[in-house]
Amino acid sequence: MGDGALSFQLGEQIDPALNARLIAFAARIAAEHWPGVHEIVPTYRAVSLCYDPALIRGAALEARLRALWERPAPPAPTGRLWEVPCLYGHSVGADLAALAELHAMPPDELVARHAAAEYRVFMIGFAPGFAYLGGLPERLHTPRLAVPRQHIAAGAVGIGGQQSCITSVPGPSGWRFIGWVPWRSFDPGRAEPCLFRAGDRLRFRPVSEAEAQAIAAGAGPAPAPRTAPQPAPQHEPAP
Amino acid sequence: MSAEHPGAAHGVLEVCAASPLLSVQDAGRRGLRHLGIGWAGPVDGDALALANALCANPPGAAGLEFAGPGAAFRATRALRFAVAGAECAITIEGRRVAAGESHRLEPGQTLRLGAPEGAVWACLALSGGVATAPVMGARATHLRAGLGGHEGRALRAGDRLALGAETSSPCLRPARPLQGASPRPPESGPIRVVMGPQEGHFAPEIRALFTSAPFTVSPRRDRMAMLLEGPALPAARGHDIVSDATVPGAIQVPGSGQPLVLLAESQTTGGYPKIATIASVDLARLAQLPAGHSLHFAPIAREEAEAAWLAQRRAVARVLEGLVPRAEASLSSHYLLGHDLVGGLFAPEAITGHDQPAHAHADAPAAPEGGSQFRHPKRGG
């Protein structure tokens, strides 16, 4: 990626096991504090680094990456599990009815299917705290809109292709939106500004409009994961 | 921000009139791309670096970036200021002064800035710097994310910005006149690129077309990206990839086949194939080309691009370290003659041209309504 960034890529597919290894690899790189490396970004299928060629050249950095990748690593831990309140439908999730019609199922069934799945945060990207989620049931895969819309709220739960997402700041999007998470998934004033991290797992818990508004107003406990990261089982996950 | 803000102890800069995309910028945020938080900072980093150096500010001080005519300011304390990155019609109470050197502004005097001439983006630095509250380690405004700067948005008339503590320094100028108020050595010739990371998505004849055909700078641009017009660059393997990391300088090719170059406010990930990346040495030069300019791309090896960038950094550092006091009496006729006050070609369509969506994004494409060339991102919600 030019003369100040490079991508260490392993495959082109969406694969939870590969993604977990890449997230763990990014953490190992960060722990080594390599001089000249100022960004470490795990994505679906790669770890991308930004570097200062005054401190390390791209070729030398690639060699360091390969050497580190070949060193044995502990298996990737299992990410935190979140139970995320979601108000399905209503104004933010206004595409719910049309999407249900498109998939020839009642809206309730679409909600039930969406809320029954466990999602994986494959990466945080595009916008601050924007969570790309894998694990969308195949029955709900839906192409993106041909004409994107300009004003999608923060916390909107979307479907785009085979992915789901939770938006973090208001903005344009070509995804279809079926619900609203009344948590602030990005808050620059918080000690940890982004609620979700790459590698986290989450499930949606349908809530009523009254409960969603109460959560948004700050009632109840602060958002917290249900489980901490768990060490991986002692065998390598199947590829 | 009101005058009661603690930072106002060192005076306030009042925005009397705003130009397009007038925003607070410092060197930007680093180390947060894994959280989806891009760098922001000026589109032309050397512009702010020179403007700061002319004001004897530390390199990381915050100033203002602007991209069109009409900005006007008053300050509650005396200060020194400098505009860099482009020649520009600058007046203090109607008296014309030059870009690329610092000047004194007395309390209550009105400073007016014209449009950057022969370029698109310029920076205004003020002695002591702009002292808005840092957000996640920087004062740079990320307009799309609504982050940093003054309320996370472009500045408007009536905004009041706290200034940092004044430092003592004479007004400064470069030891030798600069071209276009930029500390970069003048460059012409093709825009250098490093191919990839997804050049394999394009057939060999399309890659050859990319490096041989002329492209034209379109008026569709903002701080996030600029769109180029030229022959379509269809991707044999399709224009949707599994989203991966993007950086400023990456050349994305969406389904339209028209390349768009990501700039300072680049999103951190994207779903379009990237045929090449602009060599860092040429990214600001490209970003500063007014609409209508024609250009060619020339591929170079990464090692060559790194070496060219480092050489340019050394040249810029020499200019910044070699500033001298701007004593009016010592101005030589050689210096005055060498100083091109008029600047290069000024393309009015660069400012007034009709907007189209500057760019789309596979994950969240943008398609704003028409208007000025520059998009003013709004915060919803």
PDB file of N, CA and C in Angstrom, chain A residues 1 9 13 18-19 36 42 50 52 55 64 73 78 81 90 94 100 102 106 109 126 157 167 179 187-188 196 206 223:
ATOM      1  N   MET A   1       0.851  -1.204   0.000  1.00  0.00           N
ATOM      2  CA  MET A   1       0.000   0.000   0.000  1.00  0.00           C
ATOM      3  C   MET A   1       0.878   1.243   0.000  1.00  0.00           C
ATOM      4  N   GLN A   9      -1.293 -10.029   4.154  1.00  0.00           N
ATOM      5  CA  GLN A   9      -2.592 -10.610   3.819  1.00  0.00           C
ATOM      6  C   GLN A   9      -2.554 -12.127   3.804  1.00  0.00           C
ATOM      7  N   GLN A  13     -11.047 -14.622   1.912  1.00  0.00           N
ATOM      8  CA  GLN A  13     -12.395 -15.019   2.295  1.00  0.00           C
ATOM      9  C   GLN A  13     -12.720 -14.518   3.704  1.00  0.00           C
ATOM     10  N   LEU A  18      -9.398 -17.540  10.703  1.00  0.00           N
ATOM     11  CA  LEU A  18      -8.317 -16.705  10.159  1.00  0.00           C
ATOM     12  C   LEU A  18      -8.365 -15.316  10.790  1.00  0.00           C
ATOM     13  N   ASN A  19      -9.572 -14.772  10.906  1.00  0.00           N
ATOM     14  CA  ASN A  19      -9.728 -13.453  11.501  1.00  0.00           C
ATOM     15  C   ASN A  19      -9.228 -13.444  12.942  1.00  0.00           C
ATOM     16  N   GLY A  36       8.925   2.964  14.436  1.00  0.00           N
ATOM     17  CA  GLY A  36       8.496   3.403  13.113  1.00  0.00           C
ATOM     18  C   GLY A  36       7.135   2.895  12.711  1.00  0.00           C
ATOM     19  N   PRO A  42      -5.929  -4.774  12.243  1.00  0.00           N
ATOM     20  CA  PRO A  42      -6.404  -6.074  11.760  1.00  0.00           C
ATOM     21  C   PRO A  42      -7.715  -5.902  11.003  1.00  0.00           C
ATOM     22  N   CYS A  50       1.012   0.907   9.227  1.00  0.00           N
ATOM     23  CA  CYS A  50       1.554   2.139   8.677  1.00  0.00           C
ATOM     24  C   CYS A  50       2.911   2.366   9.323  1.00  0.00           C
ATOM     25  N   ASP A  52       6.900   4.611   9.230  1.00  0.00           N
ATOM     26  CA  ASP A  52       7.676   5.792   8.843  1.00  0.00           C
ATOM     27  C   ASP A  52       8.969   5.294   8.209  1.00  0.00           C
ATOM     28  N   LEU A  55      12.369   5.457   9.765  1.00  0.00           N
ATOM     29  CA  LEU A  55      12.736   4.590  10.889  1.00  0.00           C
ATOM     30  C   LEU A  55      12.805   3.123  10.498  1.00  0.00           C
ATOM     31  N   ARG A  64      10.320  -8.687   9.105  1.00  0.00           N
ATOM     32  CA  ARG A  64      10.004  -8.828  10.539  1.00  0.00           C
ATOM     33  C   ARG A  64       8.642  -9.474  10.721  1.00  0.00           C
ATOM     34  N   ALA A  73       2.680 -19.317  18.215  1.00  0.00           N
ATOM     35  CA  ALA A  73       1.869 -18.394  19.002  1.00  0.00           C
ATOM     36  C   ALA A  73       0.826 -19.174  19.771  1.00  0.00           C
ATOM     37  N   THR A  78     -10.881 -16.472  22.817  1.00  0.00           N
ATOM     38  CA  THR A  78     -12.263 -16.233  22.402  1.00  0.00           C
ATOM     39  C   THR A  78     -12.665 -14.846  22.891  1.00  0.00           C
ATOM     40  N   LEU A  81     -18.204 -11.697  25.108  1.00  0.00           N
ATOM     41  CA  LEU A  81     -19.574 -11.868  24.605  1.00  0.00           C
ATOM     42  C   LEU A  81     -20.452 -10.741  25.138  1.00  0.00           C
ATOM     43  N   HIS A  90     -39.291   0.403  14.031  1.00  0.00           N
ATOM     44  CA  HIS A  90     -39.425   1.814  14.412  1.00  0.00           C
ATOM     45  C   HIS A  90     -38.654   2.707  13.433  1.00  0.00           C
ATOM     46  N   ALA A  94     -36.269   1.312   9.972  1.00  0.00           N
ATOM     47  CA  ALA A  94     -37.445   1.480   9.118  1.00  0.00           C
ATOM     48  C   ALA A  94     -37.475   0.528   7.926  1.00  0.00           C
ATOM     49  N   ALA A 100     -38.518  -7.777   5.344  1.00  0.00           N
ATOM     50  CA  ALA A 100     -39.283  -8.987   5.636  1.00  0.00           C
ATOM     51  C   ALA A 100     -40.078  -9.401   4.398  1.00  0.00           C
ATOM     52  N   LEU A 102     -39.330  -8.690   1.308  1.00  0.00           N
ATOM     53  CA  LEU A 102     -38.357  -9.164   0.318  1.00  0.00           C
ATOM     54  C   LEU A 102     -37.999 -10.631   0.559  1.00  0.00           C
ATOM     55  N   PRO A 106     -42.776 -12.980   7.838  1.00  0.00           N
ATOM     56  CA  PRO A 106     -43.316 -11.900   8.664  1.00  0.00           C
ATOM     57  C   PRO A 106     -42.170 -11.157   9.370  1.00  0.00           C
ATOM     58  N   GLU A 109     -40.644 -12.871  12.310  1.00  0.00           N
ATOM     59  CA  GLU A 109     -39.751 -13.997  12.028  1.00  0.00           C
ATOM     60  C   GLU A 109     -38.358 -13.473  11.676  1.00  0.00           C
ATOM     61  N   PHE A 126     -13.994   1.816   8.847  1.00  0.00           N
ATOM     62  CA  PHE A 126     -14.760   2.793   8.072  1.00  0.00           C
ATOM     63  C   PHE A 126     -14.937   4.088   8.858  1.00  0.00           C
ATOM     64  N   VAL A 157     -28.672  -0.784  13.307  1.00  0.00           N
ATOM     65  CA  VAL A 157     -28.278  -2.161  13.011  1.00  0.00           C
ATOM     66  C   VAL A 157     -28.631  -2.431  11.556  1.00  0.00           C
ATOM     67  N   THR A 167     -23.825   0.846  13.333  1.00  0.00           N
ATOM     68  CA  THR A 167     -23.175   2.117  13.020  1.00  0.00           C
ATOM     69  C   THR A 167     -22.818   2.829  14.323  1.00  0.00           C
ATOM     70  N   GLY A 179     -32.884  -2.045  12.906  1.00  0.00           N
ATOM     71  CA  GLY A 179     -33.026  -1.832  14.341  1.00  0.00           C
ATOM     72  C   GLY A 179     -32.086  -0.767  14.858  1.00  0.00           C
ATOM     73  N   ASP A 187     -17.892   6.896  21.848  1.00  0.00           N
ATOM     74  CA  ASP A 187     -17.984   8.085  22.690  1.00  0.00           C
ATOM     75  C   ASP A 187     -16.565   8.550  22.989  1.00  0.00           C
ATOM     76  N   PRO A 188     -16.119   9.616  22.294  1.00  0.00           N
ATOM     77  CA  PRO A 188     -14.711  10.025  22.456  1.00  0.00           C
ATOM     78  C   PRO A 188     -14.371  10.437  23.881  1.00  0.00           C
ATOM     79  N   PHE A 196     -17.095  -1.813  21.213  1.00  0.00           N
ATOM     80  CA  PHE A 196     -16.775  -3.150  20.718  1.00  0.00           C
ATOM     81  C   PHE A 196     -15.352  -3.189  20.178  1.00  0.00           C
ATOM     82  N   PRO A 206     -33.938  -8.366  21.691  1.00  0.00           N
ATOM     83  CA  PRO A 206     -34.997  -7.409  21.319  1.00  0.00           C
ATOM     84  C   PRO A 206     -35.554  -6.726  22.566  1.00  0.00           C
ATOM     85  N   PRO A 223     -23.168  -0.071  29.658  1.00  0.00           N
ATOM     86  CA  PRO A 223     -22.932  -1.208  28.772  1.00  0.00           C
ATOM     87  C   PRO A 223     -21.686  -1.979  29.196  1.00  0.00           C
TER      88      PRO A 223
END
